[in-house]
Amino acid sequence: NSSCVEIVGDGPEHFICDMGSGARPLGQAKIARFGVPNPQTYHIFISHLHWDHIQGLPFFTPVLAPGSKLEVFAPATAQHGVEVEADEAVRSFLAPPFFPVSLDALRGEVTVRSTPREPFSIGSAHVTSAEVPHCGRTLGYRIEAGGVSVAYVPDHQQPGPEAIDVAPAVLELARDVDLLIHDA
């Protein structure tokens, strides 16, 4: 399966990083645990809008269940030199003719927002994002809650085959974390 990482804390928040094809088995496990209807809210952090990081979104079983809520954060992106908000970008390819149904046709409630450039909070968790070198706008995330920190840095590449320095923003995102999830 492609990238989909659940981060579980002590609080009621459900955090998921990326919605690759791994979102389907994760969603099935959530429905098995919480049932249908699924009155849970899932906070989802999309690193970038490449297909292998979002293709599981419409197959995440809770999105098919009434009562579930998906709050999706994704980077705004550029199309033809113009910045496009995440909601518009996601809805452009999760709709006919590229996908048979739109996000609005799913039974769960889906909200897509552009990831804020400044740190933000969800419940007791603090979330920071930073640019990760990759093709197209890509973000890594740092989630801190209950005295524990996790950094999720996917598809991290350096510019050029001889580059050996790590981008300062990535180093700061990962500095002193308890767990680093890194794909390079």
Coordinates of N, CA, C and O in Angstrom, one line a residue:
N1 N 0.8 -1.2 0.0 CA 0.0 0.0 0.0 C 0.9 1.2 0.0 O 2.0 1.3 0.6
S2 N 0.3 2.3 -0.6 CA 1.1 3.6 -0.6 C 0.7 4.3 0.7 O -0.2 4.0 1.4
S3 N 1.4 5.4 0.9 CA 1.5 6.1 2.2 C 0.1 6.4 2.9 O -0.8 7.1 2.3
C4 N 0.0 6.0 4.1 CA -1.1 6.3 5.0 C -0.7 5.9 6.4 O -0.5 4.7 6.7
V5 N -0.5 6.9 7.2 CA 0.0 6.6 8.6 C -1.0 7.2 9.6 O -1.3 8.4 9.5
E6 N -1.4 6.3 10.5 CA -2.3 6.8 11.6 C -1.4 7.1 12.8 O -0.5 6.3 13.2
I7 N -1.7 8.3 13.4 CA -1.1 8.6 14.7 C -2.1 8.7 15.8 O -3.1 9.4 15.7
V8 N -1.9 7.8 16.8 CA -2.9 7.7 17.8 C -2.3 8.3 19.1 O -1.2 7.9 19.5
G9 N -3.1 9.2 19.8 CA -2.7 9.7 21.0 C -3.6 9.4 22.1 O -4.5 8.5 22.0
D10 N -3.4 10.0 23.3 CA -4.3 9.8 24.4 C -5.7 10.5 24.3 O -6.6 10.1 24.9
G11 N -5.8 11.5 23.4 CA -7.0 12.3 23.3 C -7.9 11.6 22.3 O -7.7 10.6 21.7
P12 N -9.1 12.3 22.1 CA -10.1 11.7 21.2 C -9.8 12.0 19.7 O -10.5 11.4 18.8
E13 N -8.8 12.8 19.4 CA -8.5 13.1 18.0 C -7.9 11.9 17.2 O -7.1 11.1 17.8
H14 N -8.3 11.8 16.0 CA -7.8 10.8 15.1 C -7.0 11.5 14.0 O -7.5 12.3 13.3
F15 N -5.7 11.2 14.0 CA -4.8 11.9 13.0 C -4.3 10.9 12.0 O -3.9 9.8 12.4
I16 N -4.3 11.3 10.7 CA -3.9 10.4 9.7 C -3.0 11.2 8.7 O -3.4 12.3 8.3
C17 N -1.8 10.7 8.4 CA -1.0 11.4 7.5 C -1.0 10.7 6.1 O -0.7 9.5 6.0
D18 N -1.4 11.4 5.1 CA -1.6 10.9 3.7 C -2.7 9.9 3.6 O -3.1 9.2 4.6
M19 N -3.3 9.8 2.4 CA -4.4 8.9 2.2 C -4.1 8.1 0.9 O -4.9 8.0 0.0
G20 N -2.9 7.4 0.9 CA -2.6 6.5 -0.2 C -3.5 5.3 -0.1 O -4.5 5.3 0.6
S21 N -3.2 4.3 -0.8 CA -4.0 3.1 -0.9 C -4.1 2.4 0.5 O -5.1 1.6 0.7
G22 N -3.2 2.7 1.4 CA -3.3 2.1 2.8 C -4.6 2.7 3.5 O -4.9 2.1 4.6
A23 N -5.2 3.7 3.0 CA -6.4 4.3 3.6 C -7.6 3.3 3.7 O -8.4 3.3 4.6
R24 N -7.6 2.4 2.7 CA -8.7 1.4 2.6 C -8.7 0.5 3.8 O -9.7 0.4 4.5
P25 N -7.6 -0.3 4.0 CA -7.6 -1.2 5.2 C -7.7 -0.4 6.5 O -8.3 -0.9 7.4
L26 N -7.1 0.8 6.6 CA -7.3 1.6 7.8 C -8.8 1.9 8.0 O -9.3 1.8 9.2
G27 N -9.4 2.3 7.0 CA -10.9 2.7 7.1 C -11.7 1.4 7.5 O -12.6 1.6 8.3
Q28 N -11.4 0.3 7.0 CA -12.1 -0.9 7.3 C -11.9 -1.2 8.8 O -12.9 -1.6 9.5
A29 N -10.7 -1.0 9.3 CA -10.4 -1.3 10.7 C -11.2 -0.3 11.6 O -11.7 -0.6 12.7
K30 N -11.3 1.0 11.1 CA -12.1 2.0 11.9 C -13.6 1.7 12.0 O -14.2 1.8 13.0
I31 N -14.1 1.2 10.9 CA -15.5 0.8 10.9 C -15.8 -0.4 11.8 O -16.7 -0.5 12.5
A32 N -14.8 -1.3 11.7 CA -14.9 -2.5 12.6 C -14.9 -2.1 14.1 O -15.6 -2.7 14.9
R33 N -14.1 -1.1 14.4 CA -14.0 -0.6 15.8 C -15.1 0.2 16.2 O -15.7 0.1 17.3
F34 N -15.5 1.2 15.4 CA -16.5 2.2 15.8 C -17.9 2.0 15.2 O -18.8 2.6 15.7
G35 N -18.0 1.1 14.2 CA -19.3 0.8 13.6 C -19.9 1.9 12.7 O -19.2 2.8 12.4
V36 N -21.1 1.6 12.3 CA -21.8 2.5 11.4 C -23.1 2.8 12.0 O -23.8 1.9 12.5
P37 N -23.6 4.1 12.2 CA -22.8 5.2 11.7 C -21.5 5.4 12.5 O -21.3 4.8 13.5
N38 N -20.7 6.2 11.9 CA -19.3 6.4 12.4 C -19.2 7.9 12.9 O -18.7 8.7 12.1
P39 N -19.6 8.2 14.1 CA -19.6 9.6 14.5 C -18.2 10.2 14.9 O -18.1 10.9 15.8
Q40 N -17.2 9.7 14.2 CA -15.8 10.2 14.5 C -15.4 11.3 13.6 O -15.9 11.4 12.4
T41 N -14.5 12.1 14.0 CA -13.8 13.1 13.2 C -12.4 12.7 13.0 O -11.7 12.4 13.9
Y42 N -12.0 12.7 11.7 CA -10.6 12.3 11.3 C -9.9 13.5 10.8 O -10.4 14.2 9.9
H43 N -8.8 13.9 11.4 CA -7.9 15.0 10.9 C -6.8 14.4 10.0 O -6.0 13.6 10.5
I44 N -6.9 14.8 8.8 CA -6.0 14.2 7.8 C -5.0 15.2 7.2 O -5.5 16.3 6.8
F45 N -3.8 14.9 7.2 CA -2.7 15.8 6.7 C -2.1 15.2 5.5 O -1.4 14.2 5.5
I46 N -2.4 15.8 4.3 CA -1.9 15.4 3.1 C -0.6 16.1 2.8 O -0.5 17.3 2.8
S47 N 0.4 15.3 2.5 CA 1.8 15.9 2.2 C 1.8 16.6 0.9 O 2.3 17.7 0.8
H48 N 1.2 16.0 -0.1 CA 1.2 16.6 -1.5 C 0.2 15.8 -2.3 O -0.3 14.8 -1.9
L49 N -0.2 16.4 -3.4 CA -1.3 15.9 -4.2 C -1.0 14.9 -5.3 O -1.7 14.7 -6.2
H50 N 0.2 14.3 -5.2 CA 0.5 13.2 -6.1 C -0.5 12.0 -5.8 O -0.9 11.8 -4.7
W51 N -0.9 11.3 -6.9 CA -1.9 10.3 -6.8 C -1.7 9.3 -5.7 O -2.6 8.9 -5.0
D52 N -0.4 8.9 -5.5 CA -0.1 7.8 -4.6 C -0.3 8.3 -3.1 O -0.2 7.5 -2.2
H53 N -0.6 9.6 -2.9 CA -0.8 10.1 -1.5 C -2.2 10.5 -1.3 O -2.6 10.8 -0.1
I54 N -3.1 10.4 -2.3 CA -4.5 10.8 -2.1 C -5.5 9.8 -2.7 O -6.7 9.9 -2.4
Q55 N -5.0 8.8 -3.4 CA -5.9 7.9 -4.1 C -6.8 7.1 -3.1 O -7.9 6.6 -3.5
G56 N -6.4 6.9 -1.9 CA -7.3 6.2 -0.9 C -8.4 7.0 -0.3 O -9.3 6.4 0.3
L57 N -8.4 8.3 -0.5 CA -9.4 9.1 0.2 C -10.8 8.7 -0.1 O -11.6 8.4 0.9
P58 N -11.3 8.4 -1.3 CA -12.7 8.0 -1.5 C -12.9 6.5 -1.1 O -14.1 6.1 -1.1
F59 N -11.8 5.8 -0.8 CA -12.0 4.4 -0.4 C -11.8 4.2 1.1 O -11.8 3.1 1.6
F60 N -11.6 5.3 1.9 CA -11.5 5.3 3.3 C -12.9 5.0 3.8 O -13.8 5.9 3.8
T61 N -13.2 3.8 4.3 CA -14.6 3.4 4.6 C -15.4 4.4 5.4 O -16.6 4.6 5.1
P62 N -14.8 5.1 6.4 CA -15.7 6.0 7.1 C -16.3 7.1 6.3 O -17.3 7.7 6.6
V63 N -15.6 7.5 5.2 CA -16.2 8.5 4.3 C -17.5 8.1 3.7 O -18.3 8.9 3.2
L64 N -17.8 6.8 3.7 CA -19.0 6.2 3.2 C -20.1 6.1 4.2 O -21.2 5.8 4.0
A65 N -19.7 6.4 5.5 CA -20.6 6.2 6.6 C -21.2 7.6 7.1 O -20.4 8.5 7.3
P66 N -22.5 7.6 7.2 CA -23.1 8.9 7.7 C -22.6 9.2 9.1 O -22.4 8.3 9.9
G67 N -22.4 10.4 9.4 CA -22.0 10.8 10.7 C -20.5 11.0 10.8 O -20.0 11.6 11.8
S68 N -19.7 10.4 9.9 CA -18.2 10.6 10.0 C -17.9 12.0 9.4 O -18.5 12.5 8.5
K69 N -16.8 12.5 9.9 CA -16.3 13.8 9.4 C -14.8 13.7 9.1 O -14.0 13.2 9.9
L70 N -14.4 14.1 7.9 CA -13.0 14.1 7.5 C -12.6 15.6 7.3 O -13.2 16.3 6.5
E71 N -11.7 16.0 8.2 CA -11.1 17.4 8.0 C -9.7 17.2 7.4 O -8.8 16.7 8.1
V72 N -9.6 17.5 6.1 CA -8.4 17.3 5.3 C -7.6 18.6 5.2 O -8.2 19.6 4.7
F73 N -6.4 18.5 5.5 CA -5.4 19.6 5.3 C -4.5 19.2 4.2 O -3.9 18.1 4.3
A74 N -4.3 20.0 3.2 CA -3.4 19.7 2.1 C -2.8 21.0 1.6 O -3.3 22.1 1.8
P75 N -1.6 20.9 0.9 CA -1.0 22.1 0.5 C -1.8 22.7 -0.7 O -2.3 22.0 -1.6
A76 N -1.8 24.1 -0.7 CA -2.3 24.7 -1.9 C -1.2 24.4 -3.0 O -0.1 24.1 -2.6
T77 N -1.6 24.4 -4.2 CA -0.7 24.0 -5.2 C -0.7 25.0 -6.4 O -1.6 25.8 -6.5
A78 N 0.2 24.9 -7.3 CA 0.2 25.8 -8.5 C -0.3 25.0 -9.7 O 0.2 23.8 -9.9
Q79 N -1.2 25.5 -10.4 CA -1.6 25.0 -11.7 C -1.5 26.1 -12.8 O -2.1 27.1 -12.6
H80 N -0.7 25.8 -13.8 CA -0.5 26.8 -14.8 C 0.0 28.2 -14.3 O -0.5 29.2 -14.7
G81 N 0.8 28.1 -13.2 CA 1.4 29.3 -12.7 C 0.5 30.1 -11.7 O 0.9 31.2 -11.2
V82 N -0.6 29.5 -11.4 CA -1.6 30.2 -10.5 C -1.8 29.3 -9.2 O -1.9 28.1 -9.4
E83 N -1.7 29.9 -8.0 CA -1.9 29.1 -6.8 C -3.4 28.7 -6.7 O -4.3 29.5 -6.9
V84 N -3.6 27.4 -6.5 CA -4.9 26.9 -6.4 C -5.1 26.3 -4.9 O -4.2 25.6 -4.5
E85 N -6.2 26.7 -4.3 CA -6.4 26.2 -2.9 C -6.6 24.7 -3.0 O -7.1 24.2 -4.0
A86 N -6.3 24.1 -1.9 CA -6.4 22.6 -1.8 C -7.8 22.1 -2.1 O -7.9 21.1 -2.8
D87 N -8.8 22.7 -1.6 CA -10.2 22.2 -1.9 C -10.5 22.2 -3.4 O -11.0 21.2 -3.9
E88 N -10.1 23.2 -4.1 CA -10.4 23.2 -5.5 C -9.6 22.2 -6.2 O -10.1 21.5 -7.1
A89 N -8.3 22.0 -5.9 CA -7.4 21.0 -6.5 C -8.0 19.6 -6.3 O -8.1 18.8 -7.2
V90 N -8.3 19.3 -5.0 CA -8.8 17.9 -4.7 C -10.1 17.6 -5.4 O -10.3 16.6 -6.0
R91 N -11.0 18.6 -5.4 CA -12.3 18.4 -6.1 C -12.2 18.3 -7.6 O -13.1 17.7 -8.2
S92 N -11.1 18.8 -8.1 CA -11.0 18.8 -9.6 C -10.7 17.4 -10.1 O -11.0 17.0 -11.2
F93 N -10.0 16.5 -9.3 CA -9.7 15.2 -9.7 C -10.5 14.1 -9.0 O -10.5 13.0 -9.4
L94 N -11.2 14.4 -7.9 CA -12.1 13.5 -7.3 C -13.5 13.8 -7.7 O -14.4 14.2 -6.9
A95 N -13.7 13.8 -9.0 CA -15.0 14.1 -9.6 C -15.0 13.5 -11.0 O -13.9 13.3 -11.6
P96 N -16.2 13.3 -11.6 CA -16.2 12.9 -13.0 C -15.5 13.9 -13.9 O -15.5 15.1 -13.6
P97 N -14.8 13.5 -14.9 CA -14.7 12.1 -15.4 C -13.5 11.3 -14.8 O -13.4 10.2 -15.2
F98 N -12.8 11.9 -13.9 CA -11.6 11.1 -13.3 C -12.0 10.1 -12.3 O -11.3 9.2 -12.0
F99 N -13.1 10.4 -11.6 CA -13.6 9.5 -10.5 C -15.1 9.5 -10.6 O -15.7 10.6 -10.9
P100 N -15.8 8.4 -10.4 CA -17.2 8.4 -10.7 C -18.2 9.2 -9.8 O -19.3 9.5 -10.2
V101 N -17.7 9.6 -8.6 CA -18.5 10.4 -7.8 C -17.7 11.6 -7.2 O -16.5 11.5 -7.1
S102 N -18.4 12.6 -6.8 CA -17.7 13.8 -6.2 C -17.6 13.6 -4.7 O -18.3 12.8 -4.1
L103 N -16.8 14.4 -4.1 CA -16.7 14.3 -2.6 C -18.0 14.6 -1.9 O -18.4 14.0 -0.9
D104 N -18.8 15.5 -2.5 CA -20.1 15.9 -1.9 C -21.1 14.7 -2.0 O -22.1 14.7 -1.2
A105 N -20.9 13.8 -2.9 CA -21.8 12.6 -3.0 C -21.6 11.5 -1.9 O -22.4 10.6 -1.7
L106 N -20.4 11.6 -1.3 CA -20.1 10.6 -0.3 C -20.9 10.9 1.0 O -21.3 12.0 1.3
R107 N -21.2 9.9 1.7 CA -22.1 10.0 2.9 C -21.5 10.7 4.1 O -22.2 11.3 4.9
G108 N -20.2 10.6 4.3 CA -19.5 11.3 5.3 C -19.3 12.7 4.9 O -19.4 13.1 3.7
E109 N -19.0 13.6 5.9 CA -18.7 15.0 5.6 C -17.3 15.2 5.4 O -16.5 14.8 6.2
V110 N -16.9 15.8 4.2 CA -15.5 16.0 3.9 C -15.2 17.5 3.7 O -15.9 18.2 3.0
T111 N -14.3 18.0 4.5 CA -13.9 19.4 4.4 C -12.4 19.4 4.0 O -11.6 18.7 4.7
V112 N -12.1 20.1 2.9 CA -10.7 20.2 2.5 C -10.2 21.6 2.7 O -10.9 22.6 2.2
R113 N -9.1 21.8 3.4 CA -8.6 23.1 3.6 C -7.1 23.2 3.2 O -6.4 22.1 3.3
S114 N -6.6 24.3 2.8 CA -5.2 24.5 2.5 C -4.5 24.5 3.9 O -5.0 25.2 4.8
T115 N -3.4 23.8 4.0 CA -2.7 23.8 5.3 C -2.2 25.2 5.6 O -1.6 25.8 4.8
P116 N -2.5 25.6 6.8 CA -2.0 27.0 7.2 C -0.5 27.0 7.2 O 0.2 26.0 7.5
R117 N 0.1 28.1 6.8 CA 1.5 28.2 6.8 C 2.1 28.4 8.3 O 3.2 28.1 8.5
E118 N 1.2 28.9 9.2 CA 1.6 29.0 10.6 C 1.2 27.8 11.4 O 0.2 27.2 11.0
P119 N 1.9 27.5 12.5 CA 1.4 26.4 13.3 C 0.0 26.6 13.8 O -0.5 27.7 13.9
F120 N -0.7 25.5 14.0 CA -2.1 25.5 14.4 C -2.4 24.4 15.3 O -1.6 23.5 15.5
S121 N -3.6 24.5 16.0 CA -3.9 23.5 17.0 C -5.2 22.8 16.6 O -6.1 23.4 16.0
I122 N -5.3 21.5 17.0 CA -6.5 20.7 16.8 C -6.6 20.0 18.2 O -5.8 19.2 18.6
G123 N -7.6 20.4 19.0 CA -7.8 20.0 20.3 C -6.5 20.3 21.1 O -6.1 21.5 21.0
S124 N -5.9 19.4 21.8 CA -4.7 19.6 22.5 C -3.4 19.4 21.7 O -2.3 19.6 22.2
A125 N -3.6 19.1 20.4 CA -2.4 18.8 19.6 C -2.0 20.1 18.9 O -2.9 20.9 18.4
H126 N -0.7 20.2 18.7 CA -0.1 21.4 17.9 C 0.5 20.8 16.7 O 1.2 19.8 16.7
V127 N 0.2 21.4 15.5 CA 0.6 21.0 14.2 C 1.4 22.0 13.6 O 1.0 23.2 13.5
T128 N 2.6 21.6 13.0 CA 3.4 22.5 12.3 C 3.7 21.9 11.0 O 3.9 20.6 10.9
S129 N 3.7 22.6 9.9 CA 4.1 22.1 8.6 C 5.3 22.8 8.1 O 5.6 23.9 8.5
A130 N 6.0 22.2 7.2 CA 7.2 22.8 6.5 C 7.3 22.2 5.1 O 7.0 21.1 4.9
E131 N 7.9 23.0 4.2 CA 8.2 22.6 2.9 C 9.2 21.5 2.9 O 10.2 21.6 3.6
V132 N 8.9 20.5 2.1 CA 9.9 19.3 1.9 C 10.3 19.3 0.4 O 9.4 19.4 -0.5
P133 N 11.6 19.3 0.1 CA 12.0 19.3 -1.3 C 11.4 18.0 -2.0 O 11.7 16.9 -1.6
H134 N 10.7 18.3 -3.1 CA 10.1 17.2 -3.9 C 9.5 17.9 -5.1 O 9.4 19.1 -5.2
C135 N 9.1 17.1 -6.0 CA 8.4 17.7 -7.3 C 7.0 18.2 -6.9 O 6.2 17.4 -6.5
G136 N 6.8 19.4 -7.1 CA 5.5 20.0 -6.7 C 5.5 20.4 -5.2 O 6.4 19.9 -4.4
R137 N 4.6 21.2 -4.8 CA 4.6 21.6 -3.4 C 4.3 20.4 -2.5 O 3.3 19.8 -2.6
T138 N 5.2 20.2 -1.5 CA 5.1 19.0 -0.6 C 5.4 19.6 0.8 O 6.3 20.4 1.0
L139 N 4.6 19.1 1.7 CA 4.7 19.4 3.1 C 5.1 18.2 4.0 O 4.6 17.1 3.8
G140 N 5.9 18.5 5.0 CA 6.0 17.5 6.1 C 5.3 18.1 7.3 O 5.0 19.3 7.3
Y141 N 4.9 17.3 8.2 CA 4.1 17.7 9.4 C 4.8 17.3 10.7 O 5.4 16.2 10.7
R142 N 4.6 18.1 11.7 CA 5.1 17.8 13.0 C 3.8 17.9 13.9 O 3.2 18.9 13.9
I143 N 3.5 16.8 14.6 CA 2.3 16.8 15.5 C 2.9 16.6 16.9 O 3.6 15.6 17.2
E144 N 2.5 17.5 17.8 CA 2.9 17.4 19.2 C 1.7 17.4 20.1 O 0.8 18.2 20.0
A145 N 1.6 16.4 21.0 CA 0.5 16.3 21.9 C 0.9 15.5 23.1 O 1.7 14.5 23.0
G146 N 0.4 15.8 24.3 CA 0.7 15.0 25.5 C 2.2 14.9 25.8 O 2.6 13.8 26.3
G147 N 3.0 15.8 25.4 CA 4.5 15.7 25.6 C 5.2 14.8 24.7 O 6.4 14.5 24.9
V148 N 4.6 14.4 23.6 CA 5.2 13.5 22.6 C 5.1 14.2 21.2 O 4.1 14.9 20.9
S149 N 6.1 14.1 20.4 CA 6.2 14.7 19.1 C 6.5 13.6 18.0 O 7.3 12.7 18.2
V150 N 5.8 13.8 16.9 CA 6.0 13.0 15.7 C 6.2 13.9 14.5 O 5.5 14.8 14.3
A151 N 7.2 13.6 13.7 CA 7.4 14.3 12.4 C 7.2 13.3 11.3 O 7.7 12.2 11.3
Y152 N 6.4 13.7 10.3 CA 6.1 12.9 9.1 C 6.7 13.6 7.9 O 6.2 14.7 7.6
V153 N 7.7 13.1 7.3 CA 8.4 13.7 6.2 C 8.5 12.7 5.0 O 9.4 12.0 4.9
P154 N 7.5 12.8 4.1 CA 7.5 11.8 3.0 C 8.1 12.4 1.8 O 8.2 13.6 1.6
D155 N 8.5 11.5 0.9 CA 9.0 11.8 -0.4 C 10.1 12.9 -0.4 O 10.1 13.8 -1.3
H156 N 10.9 12.9 0.6 CA 12.0 13.9 0.8 C 13.1 13.6 -0.2 O 13.7 12.6 -0.2
Q157 N 13.3 14.6 -1.0 CA 14.5 14.5 -2.0 C 15.3 15.8 -1.9 O 14.7 16.8 -1.5
Q158 N 16.5 15.7 -2.3 CA 17.3 16.9 -2.4 C 17.5 17.3 -3.8 O 17.4 16.5 -4.7
P159 N 17.7 18.6 -4.0 CA 17.8 19.1 -5.4 C 19.2 18.7 -6.0 O 20.2 19.1 -5.5
G160 N 19.2 17.8 -6.9 CA 20.4 17.4 -7.6 C 21.0 16.1 -7.0 O 20.9 15.8 -5.8
P161 N 21.7 15.3 -7.8 CA 22.3 14.1 -7.4 C 23.4 14.2 -6.4 O 23.7 13.2 -5.7
E162 N 24.1 15.3 -6.4 CA 25.2 15.4 -5.5 C 24.9 16.2 -4.2 O 25.8 16.5 -3.4
A163 N 23.7 16.6 -4.0 CA 23.3 17.4 -2.8 C 23.4 16.5 -1.6 O 23.0 15.3 -1.6
I164 N 24.0 17.0 -0.5 CA 24.2 16.2 0.7 C 23.6 17.0 1.9 O 23.5 16.4 3.0
D165 N 23.2 18.2 1.7 CA 22.6 19.0 2.8 C 21.1 18.8 2.9 O 20.4 18.6 1.9
V166 N 20.6 18.7 4.1 CA 19.2 18.6 4.3 C 18.6 20.0 4.4 O 19.2 20.9 5.1
A167 N 17.4 20.2 3.8 CA 16.8 21.5 3.8 C 16.6 22.0 5.3 O 16.1 21.2 6.1
P168 N 16.9 23.2 5.6 CA 16.8 23.7 7.0 C 15.4 23.5 7.6 O 15.2 23.2 8.8
A169 N 14.4 23.7 6.8 CA 13.0 23.6 7.2 C 12.7 22.1 7.7 O 12.0 21.9 8.6
V170 N 13.3 21.2 6.9 CA 13.1 19.7 7.3 C 13.8 19.4 8.6 O 13.3 18.7 9.5
L171 N 15.0 19.9 8.7 CA 15.8 19.7 10.0 C 15.0 20.3 11.2 O 14.9 19.6 12.2
E172 N 14.4 21.5 11.0 CA 13.7 22.1 12.1 C 12.4 21.3 12.5 O 12.1 21.1 13.6
L173 N 11.8 20.8 11.4 CA 10.6 20.0 11.7 C 10.9 18.7 12.4 O 10.1 18.3 13.3
A174 N 12.0 18.1 12.2 CA 12.4 16.9 12.8 C 13.2 17.0 14.1 O 13.4 16.0 14.8
R175 N 13.6 18.2 14.4 CA 14.5 18.4 15.5 C 13.9 17.9 16.8 O 12.8 18.3 17.2
D176 N 14.6 17.0 17.5 CA 14.2 16.5 18.8 C 12.9 15.8 18.9 O 12.3 15.7 20.0
V177 N 12.3 15.3 17.8 CA 11.1 14.6 17.8 C 11.3 13.2 18.5 O 12.4 12.7 18.5
D178 N 10.2 12.7 19.1 CA 10.2 11.4 19.6 C 10.2 10.3 18.6 O 10.8 9.2 18.7
L179 N 9.5 10.6 17.5 CA 9.4 9.6 16.4 C 9.5 10.4 15.0 O 8.7 11.3 14.8
L180 N 10.4 10.0 14.2 CA 10.5 10.5 12.8 C 10.1 9.5 11.8 O 10.7 8.4 11.8
I181 N 9.1 9.8 11.0 CA 8.7 8.9 9.9 C 9.2 9.6 8.7 O 8.7 10.7 8.3
H182 N 10.2 9.0 8.0 CA 10.9 9.7 7.0 C 11.0 8.8 5.8 O 11.4 7.6 5.9
D183 N 10.7 9.3 4.6 CA 10.8 8.5 3.4 C 11.6 9.4 2.4 O 11.2 10.5 2.1
A184 N 12.7 8.9 2.0 CA 13.6 9.6 1.1 C 14.0 8.8 -0.1 O 14.0 7.6 -0.1

